[in-house]
Coordinates of C-alpha atoms in Angstrom, one line a residue:
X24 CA 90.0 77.0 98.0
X25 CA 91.8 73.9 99.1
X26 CA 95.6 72.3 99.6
X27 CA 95.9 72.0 96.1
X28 CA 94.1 74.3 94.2
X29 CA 97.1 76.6 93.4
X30 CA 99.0 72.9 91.6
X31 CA 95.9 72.6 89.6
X32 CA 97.0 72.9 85.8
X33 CA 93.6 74.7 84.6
X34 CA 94.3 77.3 87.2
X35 CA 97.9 77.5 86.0
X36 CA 97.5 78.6 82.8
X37 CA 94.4 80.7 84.1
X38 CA 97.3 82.7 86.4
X39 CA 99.8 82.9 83.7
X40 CA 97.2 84.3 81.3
X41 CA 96.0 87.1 84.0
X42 CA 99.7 87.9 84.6
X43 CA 100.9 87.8 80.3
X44 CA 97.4 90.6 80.0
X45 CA 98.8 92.2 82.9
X46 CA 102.6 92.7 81.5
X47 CA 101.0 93.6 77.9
X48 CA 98.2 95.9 79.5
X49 CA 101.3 97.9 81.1
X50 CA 103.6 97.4 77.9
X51 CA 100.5 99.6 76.2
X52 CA 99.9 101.8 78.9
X53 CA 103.9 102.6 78.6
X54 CA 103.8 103.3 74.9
X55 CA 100.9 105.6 75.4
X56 CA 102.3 107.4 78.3
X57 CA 105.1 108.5 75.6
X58 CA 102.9 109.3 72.9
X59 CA 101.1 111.6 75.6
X60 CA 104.1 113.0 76.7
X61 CA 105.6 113.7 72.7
X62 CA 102.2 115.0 71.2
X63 CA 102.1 117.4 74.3
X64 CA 105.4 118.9 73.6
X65 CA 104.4 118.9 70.1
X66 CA 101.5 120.7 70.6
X67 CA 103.4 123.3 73.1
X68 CA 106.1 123.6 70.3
X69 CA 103.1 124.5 67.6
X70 CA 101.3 126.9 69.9
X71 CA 104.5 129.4 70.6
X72 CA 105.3 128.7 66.7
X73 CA 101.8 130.0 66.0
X74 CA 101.9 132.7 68.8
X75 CA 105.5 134.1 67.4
X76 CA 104.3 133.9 63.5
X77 CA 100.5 135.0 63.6
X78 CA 100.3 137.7 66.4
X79 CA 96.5 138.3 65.5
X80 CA 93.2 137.0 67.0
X81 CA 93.1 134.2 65.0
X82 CA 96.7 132.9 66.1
X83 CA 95.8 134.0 69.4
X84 CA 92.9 131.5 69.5
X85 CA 94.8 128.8 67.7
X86 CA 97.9 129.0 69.9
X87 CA 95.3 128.5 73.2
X88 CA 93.6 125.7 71.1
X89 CA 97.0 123.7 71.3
X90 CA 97.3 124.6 74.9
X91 CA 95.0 123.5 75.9
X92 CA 95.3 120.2 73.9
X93 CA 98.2 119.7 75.4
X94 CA 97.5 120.3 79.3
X95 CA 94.5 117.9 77.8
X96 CA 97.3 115.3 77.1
X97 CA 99.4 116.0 80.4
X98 CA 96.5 114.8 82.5
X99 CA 95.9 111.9 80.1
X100 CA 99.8 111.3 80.6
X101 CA 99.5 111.3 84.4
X102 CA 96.4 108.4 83.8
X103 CA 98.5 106.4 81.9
X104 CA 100.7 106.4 84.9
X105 CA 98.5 105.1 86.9
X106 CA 97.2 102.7 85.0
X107 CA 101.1 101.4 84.4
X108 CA 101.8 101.3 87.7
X109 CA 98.3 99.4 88.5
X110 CA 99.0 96.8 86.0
X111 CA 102.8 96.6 87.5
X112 CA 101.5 95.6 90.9
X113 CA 99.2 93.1 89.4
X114 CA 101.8 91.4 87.3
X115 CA 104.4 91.0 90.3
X116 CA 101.5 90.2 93.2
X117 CA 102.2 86.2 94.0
X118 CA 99.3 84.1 93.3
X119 CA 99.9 81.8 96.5
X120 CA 98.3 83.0 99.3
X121 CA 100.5 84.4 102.2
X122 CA 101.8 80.7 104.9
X123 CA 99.4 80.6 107.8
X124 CA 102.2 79.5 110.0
X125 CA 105.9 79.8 109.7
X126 CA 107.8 76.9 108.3
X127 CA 109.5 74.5 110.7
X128 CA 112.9 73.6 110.8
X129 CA 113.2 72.0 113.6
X130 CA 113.2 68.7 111.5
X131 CA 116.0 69.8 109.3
X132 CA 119.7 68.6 109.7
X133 CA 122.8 70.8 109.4
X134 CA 124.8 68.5 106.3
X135 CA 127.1 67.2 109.0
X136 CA 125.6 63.5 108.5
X137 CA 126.7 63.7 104.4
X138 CA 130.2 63.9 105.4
X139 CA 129.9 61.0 107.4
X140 CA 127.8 59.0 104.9
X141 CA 130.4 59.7 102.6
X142 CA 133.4 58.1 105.1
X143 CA 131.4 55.6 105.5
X144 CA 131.3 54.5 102.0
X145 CA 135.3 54.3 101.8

């Protein structure tokens, strides 16, 4: 990679692009992460509906079913997380490479001279 290579304009909208699929792959991951979480509760809400109107065998097995679907859900929940959180550290990761060497300052004046520039122009 050399000196320039991160002003390069192909590369540019190459970075921007990764980081716009980034924020959009965690927007998704977010929305699915609620669905997960809302379906699940749904599902827990059906299965003690079921379990309180059809006390037999048959309700029994129903209610599980929907249990199950929704512990099913939970751990798809907690991989949407992931994923989320994985596409967050993407998008906000800096595409320059860290300074080899701290900048110098040494060079650098402390604003004094302005003020006397500007008395010298009066």
């Amino acid at each position: 990679m050399s000196a320039d290579d991160h002003l390069n304009p192909i590369r540019i909208r190459q970075m921007a692009a990764l980081r716009r699929a980034a924020i959009r792959s965690r927007s998704y991951c977010v929305i699915a992460l609620g669905g997960c979480i809302v379906t699940a509760a749904d599902f827990i809400f059906f299965g003690v509906r079921r379990l309180r109107s059809h006390p037999n065998t048959l309700g029994i097995l129903i209610a599980v079913v929907y249990f199950f679907a929704a512990v099913a859900l939970l751990i798809l929940t907690r991989y949407c997380v992931h994923l989320a959180l994985r596409f967050h550290r993407e998008a906000n990761q800096s595409a320059l490479p860290p300074p080899v060497a701290p900048p110098d300052f040494s060079t650098l004046q402390d604003g004094s001279q302005v003020v006397k520039d500007l008395e010298d122009i009066r």
